[in-house]
Amino acid sequence: MNSSSSSSPSSFLDLGSAIGQKEVKRILVLFLGVAACLLLYKTAYPLSQELDVDNLSSPRPLLDHTSSSSSQTRSKSISFREVLENASTDNRTVIVTTLNQAWAEPNSLFDLFLESFRIGQGTQKLLQHVVVVCLDSKAFDRCSKLHPNCYHLETKGTDFSGEKLFATPDYLKMMWRRIELLTQVLEMGYNFIFTDADIMWLRDPFPRLYPDGDFQMACDRFFGDPNDSDNWVNGGFTYVKSNHRSIEFYKFWYKSRLDYPEMHDQDVFNQIKHEALVSEIGIQMRFFDTVYFGGFCQTSRDINLVCTMHANCCIGLEKKLHDLNLVLDDWRNYLSLSEPVKNTTWSVPMKCT
């Protein structure tokens, strides 16, 4: 046999070994490539984990509200405490509002509320601190499409989704649910501004808050003295510091609903504000001038100073929408001026009369 035309066993093994090494190298390269891809995927799309509601020492990222998951799934995946933490300022202050389906519909009050923050002076930065407490699932779904800090507050046996006219039984339930919730905010150690969603935020109101008041409230009518509890108060805009005095006062306020079963929170406040127990609690109360915190009851007299405008003294969603649109139109016209105006000529109230 010609040695040049045949292969010995040793040369055949050497060839097989070379081929095997090449295949091993290819498999190894392929394996490393797959592993690298998996690592990159897990980095970009980490597995969702249950949030630890009791361990809140470090800040957490906001939820991805673009997810297609249901509102029930999202509301259970993050607690109210965590929503507050995500929205809190450095000094543990949050801006809280409540929302139901009627006010959350497209082109309704919630859209105007958010728009006022966007076009207000110094208010854009405050939107990140706004917590929207949604009283029904449809309001939560709409809120989640527009704003990062939404929370679904479930109330068993009560439907808060429709328009609730002033002083009706469902309206009263909704108002007292709000007081109960705000008590919890204080107990968790957060200061808050509560604002109705029918209030337009035209300027940053924080510089106008009193430095020495535990509890500060807007007025339907202001008579000149911020210490006078006989001002005609309005609970739609309230600033409260979290301390033992404010917590005790809110608990007493909420409990007092049982003594005045047909009154809403604002009227009950007027009943209890002079009681001896309130003096014993020692809460310091201040009341806001309508020059800065105006409304349709007593419009702000100077557009150069106004911070907020409230659709108070107005019953009916359509009326509120009409006149608040005029408020924002007046504000845009003011912003377009080349120099400040001395006298305010508001277009409102028109239908809210």
mmCIF file of C-alpha atoms in Angstrom:
data_model
loop_
_atom_site.group_PDB
_atom_site.id
_atom_site.type_symbol
_atom_site.label_atom_id
_atom_site.label_comp_id
_atom_site.label_asym_id
_atom_site.label_seq_id
_atom_site.Cartn_x
_atom_site.Cartn_y
_atom_site.Cartn_z
ATOM 1 C CA MET A 1 0.000 0.000 0.000
ATOM 2 C CA ASN A 2 1.313 3.384 -0.947
ATOM 3 C CA SER A 3 1.958 5.392 2.218
ATOM 4 C CA SER A 4 1.373 8.606 0.381
ATOM 5 C CA SER A 5 -2.213 7.598 -0.476
ATOM 6 C CA SER A 6 -3.284 6.289 2.967
ATOM 7 C CA SER A 7 -3.555 7.721 6.495
ATOM 8 C CA SER A 8 -2.111 6.092 9.569
ATOM 9 C CA PRO A 9 -4.239 5.715 12.714
ATOM 10 C CA SER A 10 -2.218 8.416 14.487
ATOM 11 C CA SER A 11 -2.689 10.972 11.724
ATOM 12 C CA PHE A 12 -6.436 10.233 11.628
ATOM 13 C CA LEU A 13 -6.741 10.866 15.381
ATOM 14 C CA ASP A 14 -4.753 14.080 15.035
ATOM 15 C CA LEU A 15 -7.191 15.257 12.334
ATOM 16 C CA GLY A 16 -10.223 14.299 14.464
ATOM 17 C CA SER A 17 -8.757 16.105 17.419
ATOM 18 C CA ALA A 18 -8.276 19.258 15.388
ATOM 19 C CA ILE A 19 -11.856 19.090 14.090
ATOM 20 C CA GLY A 20 -13.163 18.455 17.636
ATOM 21 C CA GLN A 21 -11.303 21.433 19.043
ATOM 22 C CA LYS A 22 -12.781 23.668 16.375
ATOM 23 C CA GLU A 23 -16.311 22.463 17.224
ATOM 24 C CA VAL A 24 -15.703 22.990 20.953
ATOM 25 C CA LYS A 25 -14.504 26.506 20.260
ATOM 26 C CA ARG A 26 -17.597 27.229 18.157
ATOM 27 C CA ILE A 27 -19.895 25.860 20.863
ATOM 28 C CA LEU A 28 -18.045 27.843 23.531
ATOM 29 C CA VAL A 29 -18.321 31.084 21.527
ATOM 30 C CA LEU A 30 -22.039 30.415 20.940
ATOM 31 C CA PHE A 31 -22.616 29.734 24.648
ATOM 32 C CA LEU A 32 -20.804 32.901 25.692
ATOM 33 C CA GLY A 33 -22.843 34.899 23.174
ATOM 34 C CA VAL A 34 -26.132 33.540 24.513
ATOM 35 C CA ALA A 35 -25.040 34.205 28.101
ATOM 36 C CA ALA A 36 -24.106 37.784 27.248
ATOM 37 C CA CYS A 37 -27.499 38.343 25.600
ATOM 38 C CA LEU A 38 -29.303 36.958 28.643
ATOM 39 C CA LEU A 39 -27.302 39.238 30.921
ATOM 40 C CA LEU A 40 -28.119 42.286 28.824
ATOM 41 C CA TYR A 41 -31.828 41.332 28.722
ATOM 42 C CA LYS A 42 -32.044 40.926 32.486
ATOM 43 C CA THR A 43 -30.313 44.254 32.962
ATOM 44 C CA ALA A 44 -32.710 46.034 30.630
ATOM 45 C CA TYR A 45 -35.846 44.182 31.815
ATOM 46 C CA PRO A 46 -35.405 43.135 35.448
ATOM 47 C CA LEU A 47 -37.965 40.771 36.906
ATOM 48 C CA SER A 48 -40.656 42.590 38.864
ATOM 49 C CA GLN A 49 -40.505 42.021 42.604
ATOM 50 C CA GLU A 50 -43.048 42.598 45.353
ATOM 51 C CA LEU A 51 -42.385 45.941 47.038
ATOM 52 C CA ASP A 52 -41.567 45.787 50.747
ATOM 53 C CA VAL A 53 -44.023 48.279 52.211
ATOM 54 C CA ASP A 54 -42.323 48.229 55.611
ATOM 55 C CA ASN A 55 -38.835 49.048 54.357
ATOM 56 C CA LEU A 56 -38.988 52.619 53.105
ATOM 57 C CA SER A 57 -35.488 53.832 53.975
ATOM 58 C CA SER A 58 -34.372 54.371 50.382
ATOM 59 C CA PRO A 59 -36.262 56.085 47.539
ATOM 60 C CA ARG A 60 -37.876 53.897 44.901
ATOM 61 C CA PRO A 61 -38.410 54.605 41.223
ATOM 62 C CA LEU A 62 -41.887 55.577 40.105
ATOM 63 C CA LEU A 63 -44.047 52.849 38.651
ATOM 64 C CA ASP A 64 -44.229 52.479 34.892
ATOM 65 C CA HIS A 65 -47.766 53.714 34.278
ATOM 66 C CA THR A 66 -47.557 52.954 30.571
ATOM 67 C CA SER A 67 -48.015 49.281 31.408
ATOM 68 C CA SER A 68 -51.086 47.566 30.024
ATOM 69 C CA SER A 69 -51.803 45.929 33.387
ATOM 70 C CA SER A 70 -55.151 46.563 35.024
ATOM 71 C CA SER A 71 -55.731 49.333 37.563
ATOM 72 C CA GLN A 72 -56.372 46.741 40.275
ATOM 73 C CA THR A 73 -52.957 45.170 39.666
ATOM 74 C CA ARG A 74 -51.209 48.523 39.761
ATOM 75 C CA SER A 75 -53.023 49.751 42.865
ATOM 76 C CA LYS A 76 -52.011 46.634 44.785
ATOM 77 C CA SER A 77 -48.400 46.753 43.643
ATOM 78 C CA ILE A 78 -47.639 49.962 45.506
ATOM 79 C CA SER A 79 -48.985 51.184 48.827
ATOM 80 C CA PHE A 80 -50.267 54.626 49.706
ATOM 81 C CA ARG A 81 -47.188 55.127 51.870
ATOM 82 C CA GLU A 82 -44.953 54.510 48.870
ATOM 83 C CA VAL A 83 -46.927 56.869 46.649
ATOM 84 C CA LEU A 84 -46.442 59.558 49.298
ATOM 85 C CA GLU A 85 -42.747 58.784 49.530
ATOM 86 C CA ASN A 86 -42.291 59.010 45.771
ATOM 87 C CA ALA A 87 -44.009 62.415 45.686
ATOM 88 C CA SER A 88 -42.579 63.918 48.868
ATOM 89 C CA THR A 89 -40.386 66.996 48.987
ATOM 90 C CA ASP A 90 -37.171 66.945 51.009
ATOM 91 C CA ASN A 91 -39.059 68.188 54.084
ATOM 92 C CA ARG A 92 -41.755 65.492 53.750
ATOM 93 C CA THR A 93 -44.476 67.635 52.209
ATOM 94 C CA VAL A 94 -46.928 66.401 49.581
ATOM 95 C CA ILE A 95 -49.716 68.026 47.574
ATOM 96 C CA VAL A 96 -52.849 65.876 47.730
ATOM 97 C CA THR A 97 -56.019 66.025 45.659
ATOM 98 C CA THR A 98 -58.928 63.635 45.176
ATOM 99 C CA LEU A 99 -60.523 62.582 41.912
ATOM 100 C CA ASN A 100 -63.541 60.608 40.761
ATOM 101 C CA GLN A 101 -64.635 59.487 37.302
ATOM 102 C CA ALA A 102 -66.814 62.536 36.615
ATOM 103 C CA TRP A 103 -63.916 64.917 37.243
ATOM 104 C CA ALA A 104 -61.397 62.665 35.483
ATOM 105 C CA GLU A 105 -63.137 62.447 32.096
ATOM 106 C CA PRO A 106 -61.263 63.951 29.120
ATOM 107 C CA ASN A 107 -61.682 67.741 28.989
ATOM 108 C CA SER A 108 -63.039 67.741 32.517
ATOM 109 C CA LEU A 109 -61.659 69.283 35.708
ATOM 110 C CA PHE A 110 -58.591 67.085 36.061
ATOM 111 C CA ASP A 111 -57.276 68.206 32.672
ATOM 112 C CA LEU A 112 -57.715 71.855 33.675
ATOM 113 C CA PHE A 113 -56.055 71.184 37.030
ATOM 114 C CA LEU A 114 -52.944 69.716 35.390
ATOM 115 C CA GLU A 115 -52.892 72.439 32.743
ATOM 116 C CA SER A 116 -52.815 75.145 35.408
ATOM 117 C CA PHE A 117 -49.637 73.637 36.857
ATOM 118 C CA ARG A 118 -48.040 73.570 33.409
ATOM 119 C CA ILE A 119 -48.743 77.220 32.591
ATOM 120 C CA GLY A 120 -48.474 78.656 36.095
ATOM 121 C CA GLN A 121 -45.485 80.658 37.307
ATOM 122 C CA GLY A 122 -43.179 78.371 39.294
ATOM 123 C CA THR A 123 -45.747 75.578 39.428
ATOM 124 C CA GLN A 124 -44.382 73.146 36.848
ATOM 125 C CA LYS A 125 -41.847 71.790 39.338
ATOM 126 C CA LEU A 126 -44.604 71.175 41.879
ATOM 127 C CA LEU A 127 -46.414 68.593 39.727
ATOM 128 C CA GLN A 128 -43.955 65.883 40.774
ATOM 129 C CA HIS A 129 -45.155 66.362 44.365
ATOM 130 C CA VAL A 130 -48.874 65.987 43.556
ATOM 131 C CA VAL A 131 -50.569 62.812 44.810
ATOM 132 C CA VAL A 132 -53.912 62.090 43.153
ATOM 133 C CA VAL A 133 -56.155 59.925 45.312
ATOM 134 C CA CYS A 134 -58.649 58.284 42.956
ATOM 135 C CA LEU A 135 -61.996 57.317 44.425
ATOM 136 C CA ASP A 136 -62.920 54.775 41.734
ATOM 137 C CA SER A 137 -61.132 52.529 39.257
ATOM 138 C CA LYS A 138 -62.005 54.546 36.138
ATOM 139 C CA ALA A 139 -60.579 57.707 37.664
ATOM 140 C CA PHE A 140 -57.440 55.745 38.519
ATOM 141 C CA ASP A 141 -57.101 54.426 34.967
ATOM 142 C CA ARG A 142 -57.342 57.931 33.506
ATOM 143 C CA CYS A 143 -55.045 59.435 36.122
ATOM 144 C CA SER A 144 -52.404 56.779 35.468
ATOM 145 C CA LYS A 145 -52.219 57.837 31.820
ATOM 146 C CA LEU A 146 -51.514 61.463 32.734
ATOM 147 C CA HIS A 147 -49.672 61.525 36.042
ATOM 148 C CA PRO A 148 -47.142 59.311 37.879
ATOM 149 C CA ASN A 149 -48.434 59.578 41.463
ATOM 150 C CA CYS A 150 -51.944 58.092 41.421
ATOM 151 C CA TYR A 151 -53.476 55.936 44.129
ATOM 152 C CA HIS A 152 -56.758 53.996 44.041
ATOM 153 C CA LEU A 153 -58.576 54.413 47.347
ATOM 154 C CA GLU A 154 -61.201 51.717 47.583
ATOM 155 C CA THR A 155 -64.315 52.294 49.695
ATOM 156 C CA LYS A 156 -66.472 49.198 49.996
ATOM 157 C CA GLY A 157 -70.170 49.590 49.390
ATOM 158 C CA THR A 158 -69.939 53.115 47.952
ATOM 159 C CA ASP A 159 -69.773 54.303 44.351
ATOM 160 C CA PHE A 160 -67.977 57.656 44.125
ATOM 161 C CA SER A 161 -67.647 57.653 40.322
ATOM 162 C CA GLY A 162 -70.484 60.002 39.321
ATOM 163 C CA GLU A 163 -70.907 63.709 39.931
ATOM 164 C CA LYS A 164 -71.649 64.277 43.607
ATOM 165 C CA LEU A 165 -73.735 67.363 44.164
ATOM 166 C CA PHE A 166 -73.021 69.508 47.183
ATOM 167 C CA ALA A 167 -74.482 68.243 50.508
ATOM 168 C CA THR A 168 -76.009 65.042 49.057
ATOM 169 C CA PRO A 169 -75.441 61.834 51.098
ATOM 170 C CA ASP A 170 -72.721 60.541 48.747
ATOM 171 C CA TYR A 171 -71.052 63.953 48.778
ATOM 172 C CA LEU A 172 -70.917 63.847 52.585
ATOM 173 C CA LYS A 173 -69.422 60.350 52.531
ATOM 174 C CA MET A 174 -66.799 61.500 50.054
ATOM 175 C CA MET A 175 -65.832 64.512 52.178
ATOM 176 C CA TRP A 176 -65.453 62.455 55.344
ATOM 177 C CA ARG A 177 -63.473 59.796 53.497
ATOM 178 C CA ARG A 178 -61.125 62.623 52.582
ATOM 179 C CA ILE A 179 -60.714 63.748 56.194
ATOM 180 C CA GLU A 180 -60.026 60.165 57.235
ATOM 181 C CA LEU A 181 -57.362 59.820 54.541
ATOM 182 C CA LEU A 182 -55.665 63.114 55.423
ATOM 183 C CA THR A 183 -55.486 62.015 59.048
ATOM 184 C CA GLN A 184 -53.526 58.981 57.860
ATOM 185 C CA VAL A 185 -51.172 61.225 55.876
ATOM 186 C CA LEU A 186 -50.381 63.162 59.051
ATOM 187 C CA GLU A 187 -49.934 59.975 61.057
ATOM 188 C CA MET A 188 -47.367 58.760 58.514
ATOM 189 C CA GLY A 189 -45.334 61.911 59.171
ATOM 190 C CA TYR A 190 -46.123 63.933 56.036
ATOM 191 C CA ASN A 191 -47.103 67.586 55.887
ATOM 192 C CA PHE A 192 -49.591 68.274 53.138
ATOM 193 C CA ILE A 193 -51.334 70.819 51.029
ATOM 194 C CA PHE A 194 -54.759 69.514 50.231
ATOM 195 C CA THR A 195 -56.221 71.055 47.092
ATOM 196 C CA ASP A 196 -59.534 70.429 45.394
ATOM 197 C CA ALA A 197 -59.147 69.575 41.703
ATOM 198 C CA ASP A 198 -61.324 72.575 40.788
ATOM 199 C CA ILE A 199 -58.549 74.907 41.956
ATOM 200 C CA MET A 200 -56.238 76.426 39.362
ATOM 201 C CA TRP A 201 -52.599 76.735 40.492
ATOM 202 C CA LEU A 202 -51.358 79.940 38.866
ATOM 203 C CA ARG A 203 -48.335 80.642 41.100
ATOM 204 C CA ASP A 204 -46.275 78.691 43.590
ATOM 205 C CA PRO A 205 -48.215 79.134 46.872
ATOM 206 C CA PHE A 206 -45.478 77.922 49.212
ATOM 207 C CA PRO A 207 -43.964 81.408 49.771
ATOM 208 C CA ARG A 208 -47.430 82.558 50.938
ATOM 209 C CA LEU A 209 -47.798 79.905 53.647
ATOM 210 C CA TYR A 210 -47.501 81.140 57.212
ATOM 211 C CA PRO A 211 -44.350 79.876 58.966
ATOM 212 C CA ASP A 212 -46.012 79.541 62.381
ATOM 213 C CA GLY A 213 -49.334 77.796 61.732
ATOM 214 C CA ASP A 214 -50.033 74.079 62.243
ATOM 215 C CA PHE A 215 -53.275 74.295 60.288
ATOM 216 C CA GLN A 216 -53.868 76.839 57.516
ATOM 217 C CA MET A 217 -57.061 77.089 55.477
ATOM 218 C CA ALA A 218 -58.407 79.106 52.549
ATOM 219 C CA CYS A 219 -61.536 81.224 52.840
ATOM 220 C CA ASP A 220 -64.695 81.857 50.895
ATOM 221 C CA ARG A 221 -64.548 85.331 52.403
ATOM 222 C CA PHE A 222 -61.588 86.822 54.245
ATOM 223 C CA PHE A 223 -62.112 89.704 56.670
ATOM 224 C CA GLY A 224 -58.532 90.884 57.088
ATOM 225 C CA ASP A 225 -57.139 88.915 60.042
ATOM 226 C CA PRO A 226 -55.357 85.596 59.327
ATOM 227 C CA ASN A 227 -55.772 84.585 62.994
ATOM 228 C CA ASP A 228 -59.544 85.075 63.015
ATOM 229 C CA SER A 229 -61.352 81.746 62.881
ATOM 230 C CA ASP A 230 -64.572 83.601 62.055
ATOM 231 C CA ASN A 231 -63.369 84.089 58.487
ATOM 232 C CA TRP A 232 -65.641 82.140 56.155
ATOM 233 C CA VAL A 233 -63.442 79.105 55.686
ATOM 234 C CA ASN A 234 -63.168 76.722 52.741
ATOM 235 C CA GLY A 235 -61.578 73.293 53.147
ATOM 236 C CA GLY A 236 -60.734 73.029 49.456
ATOM 237 C CA PHE A 237 -57.235 74.395 50.054
ATOM 238 C CA THR A 238 -55.529 73.506 53.324
ATOM 239 C CA TYR A 239 -51.915 73.330 54.493
ATOM 240 C CA VAL A 240 -51.246 71.177 57.550
ATOM 241 C CA LYS A 241 -48.024 70.318 59.349
ATOM 242 C CA SER A 242 -47.640 66.813 60.723
ATOM 243 C CA ASN A 243 -47.335 66.979 64.505
ATOM 244 C CA HIS A 244 -49.208 65.696 67.541
ATOM 245 C CA ARG A 245 -51.483 68.753 67.599
ATOM 246 C CA SER A 246 -52.650 68.428 63.999
ATOM 247 C CA ILE A 247 -53.126 64.666 64.315
ATOM 248 C CA GLU A 248 -55.256 65.036 67.439
ATOM 249 C CA PHE A 249 -57.284 67.803 65.833
ATOM 250 C CA TYR A 250 -58.005 65.767 62.693
ATOM 251 C CA LYS A 251 -59.059 62.774 64.785
ATOM 252 C CA PHE A 252 -61.413 65.011 66.770
ATOM 253 C CA TRP A 253 -62.736 66.573 63.563
ATOM 254 C CA TYR A 254 -63.435 63.173 62.022
ATOM 255 C CA LYS A 255 -65.090 61.886 65.195
ATOM 256 C CA SER A 256 -67.316 64.975 65.340
ATOM 257 C CA ARG A 257 -69.102 63.894 62.160
ATOM 258 C CA LEU A 258 -71.169 61.616 64.400
ATOM 259 C CA ASP A 259 -72.456 64.611 66.350
ATOM 260 C CA TYR A 260 -73.463 66.424 63.139
ATOM 261 C CA PRO A 261 -74.595 63.607 60.816
ATOM 262 C CA GLU A 262 -76.083 65.834 58.108
ATOM 263 C CA MET A 263 -73.168 68.281 57.873
ATOM 264 C CA HIS A 264 -70.109 68.102 55.664
ATOM 265 C CA ASP A 265 -66.586 68.567 56.970
ATOM 266 C CA GLN A 266 -66.447 72.326 56.456
ATOM 267 C CA ASP A 267 -69.639 73.006 58.429
ATOM 268 C CA VAL A 268 -68.548 70.642 61.192
ATOM 269 C CA PHE A 269 -65.249 72.525 61.377
ATOM 270 C CA ASN A 270 -67.218 75.720 61.984
ATOM 271 C CA GLN A 271 -69.095 73.963 64.780
ATOM 272 C CA ILE A 272 -66.034 72.676 66.612
ATOM 273 C CA LYS A 273 -63.391 75.355 66.017
ATOM 274 C CA HIS A 274 -64.284 77.238 69.228
ATOM 275 C CA GLU A 275 -64.691 74.170 71.436
ATOM 276 C CA ALA A 276 -62.578 73.845 74.559
ATOM 277 C CA LEU A 277 -60.934 70.639 73.366
ATOM 278 C CA VAL A 278 -59.501 72.445 70.328
ATOM 279 C CA SER A 279 -57.911 74.978 72.682
ATOM 280 C CA GLU A 280 -56.555 72.143 74.818
ATOM 281 C CA ILE A 281 -55.017 70.502 71.772
ATOM 282 C CA GLY A 282 -53.226 73.818 71.173
ATOM 283 C CA ILE A 283 -53.331 73.746 67.391
ATOM 284 C CA GLN A 284 -52.302 77.027 65.757
ATOM 285 C CA MET A 285 -54.732 78.049 63.027
ATOM 286 C CA ARG A 286 -54.207 80.583 60.242
ATOM 287 C CA PHE A 287 -56.513 81.614 57.412
ATOM 288 C CA PHE A 288 -55.461 82.680 53.927
ATOM 289 C CA ASP A 289 -56.173 86.042 52.358
ATOM 290 C CA THR A 290 -58.273 85.776 49.197
ATOM 291 C CA VAL A 291 -55.850 88.212 47.556
ATOM 292 C CA TYR A 292 -53.498 85.239 47.226
ATOM 293 C CA PHE A 293 -55.938 82.320 47.443
ATOM 294 C CA GLY A 294 -58.995 83.534 45.589
ATOM 295 C CA GLY A 295 -62.147 81.973 44.264
ATOM 296 C CA PHE A 296 -65.530 82.704 42.787
ATOM 297 C CA CYS A 297 -66.923 83.661 46.212
ATOM 298 C CA GLN A 298 -64.364 86.457 46.515
ATOM 299 C CA THR A 299 -62.104 86.740 43.483
ATOM 300 C CA SER A 300 -58.481 87.735 43.902
ATOM 301 C CA ARG A 301 -58.202 91.474 43.389
ATOM 302 C CA ASP A 302 -54.695 91.549 41.951
ATOM 303 C CA ILE A 303 -53.598 89.182 39.204
ATOM 304 C CA ASN A 304 -49.984 90.090 40.009
ATOM 305 C CA LEU A 305 -50.356 88.400 43.423
ATOM 306 C CA VAL A 306 -52.864 85.592 42.935
ATOM 307 C CA CYS A 307 -51.615 82.034 43.559
ATOM 308 C CA THR A 308 -54.769 79.940 43.244
ATOM 309 C CA MET A 309 -58.313 80.364 41.944
ATOM 310 C CA HIS A 310 -61.069 78.088 43.214
ATOM 311 C CA ALA A 311 -64.431 77.353 41.613
ATOM 312 C CA ASN A 312 -66.124 77.719 44.999
ATOM 313 C CA CYS A 313 -69.626 79.128 45.469
ATOM 314 C CA CYS A 314 -70.476 77.126 42.350
ATOM 315 C CA ILE A 315 -72.659 74.034 42.113
ATOM 316 C CA GLY A 316 -72.538 71.910 38.977
ATOM 317 C CA LEU A 317 -69.703 70.431 36.942
ATOM 318 C CA GLU A 318 -70.593 72.209 33.692
ATOM 319 C CA LYS A 319 -70.653 75.611 35.391
ATOM 320 C CA LYS A 320 -67.277 74.974 37.008
ATOM 321 C CA LEU A 321 -65.758 73.861 33.708
ATOM 322 C CA HIS A 322 -67.051 76.910 31.864
ATOM 323 C CA ASP A 323 -65.735 79.443 34.361
ATOM 324 C CA LEU A 324 -62.418 77.718 35.059
ATOM 325 C CA ASN A 325 -61.702 77.721 31.334
ATOM 326 C CA LEU A 326 -62.236 81.484 31.481
ATOM 327 C CA VAL A 327 -59.785 81.696 34.394
ATOM 328 C CA LEU A 328 -57.091 79.977 32.342
ATOM 329 C CA ASP A 329 -57.895 82.201 29.354
ATOM 330 C CA ASP A 330 -57.496 85.286 31.555
ATOM 331 C CA TRP A 331 -54.226 83.897 32.875
ATOM 332 C CA ARG A 332 -52.821 83.202 29.410
ATOM 333 C CA ASN A 333 -53.747 86.732 28.342
ATOM 334 C CA TYR A 334 -51.962 88.084 31.407
ATOM 335 C CA LEU A 335 -48.838 86.074 30.628
ATOM 336 C CA SER A 336 -48.807 87.451 27.095
ATOM 337 C CA LEU A 337 -48.592 91.065 28.309
ATOM 338 C CA SER A 338 -45.277 92.855 28.039
ATOM 339 C CA GLU A 339 -45.667 94.555 31.430
ATOM 340 C CA PRO A 340 -47.686 93.899 34.620
ATOM 341 C CA VAL A 341 -51.229 95.219 34.842
ATOM 342 C CA LYS A 342 -52.359 97.260 37.838
ATOM 343 C CA ASN A 343 -55.988 96.215 37.981
ATOM 344 C CA THR A 344 -57.491 92.756 37.594
ATOM 345 C CA THR A 345 -60.532 92.258 35.437
ATOM 346 C CA TRP A 346 -61.481 88.617 35.789
ATOM 347 C CA SER A 347 -63.997 87.170 33.373
ATOM 348 C CA VAL A 348 -65.420 85.097 36.231
ATOM 349 C CA PRO A 349 -67.665 84.239 37.776
ATOM 350 C CA MET A 350 -70.035 84.129 34.862
ATOM 351 C CA LYS A 351 -72.073 80.937 35.147
ATOM 352 C CA CYS A 352 -71.029 80.383 38.761
ATOM 353 C CA THR A 353 -73.243 83.134 40.143
#
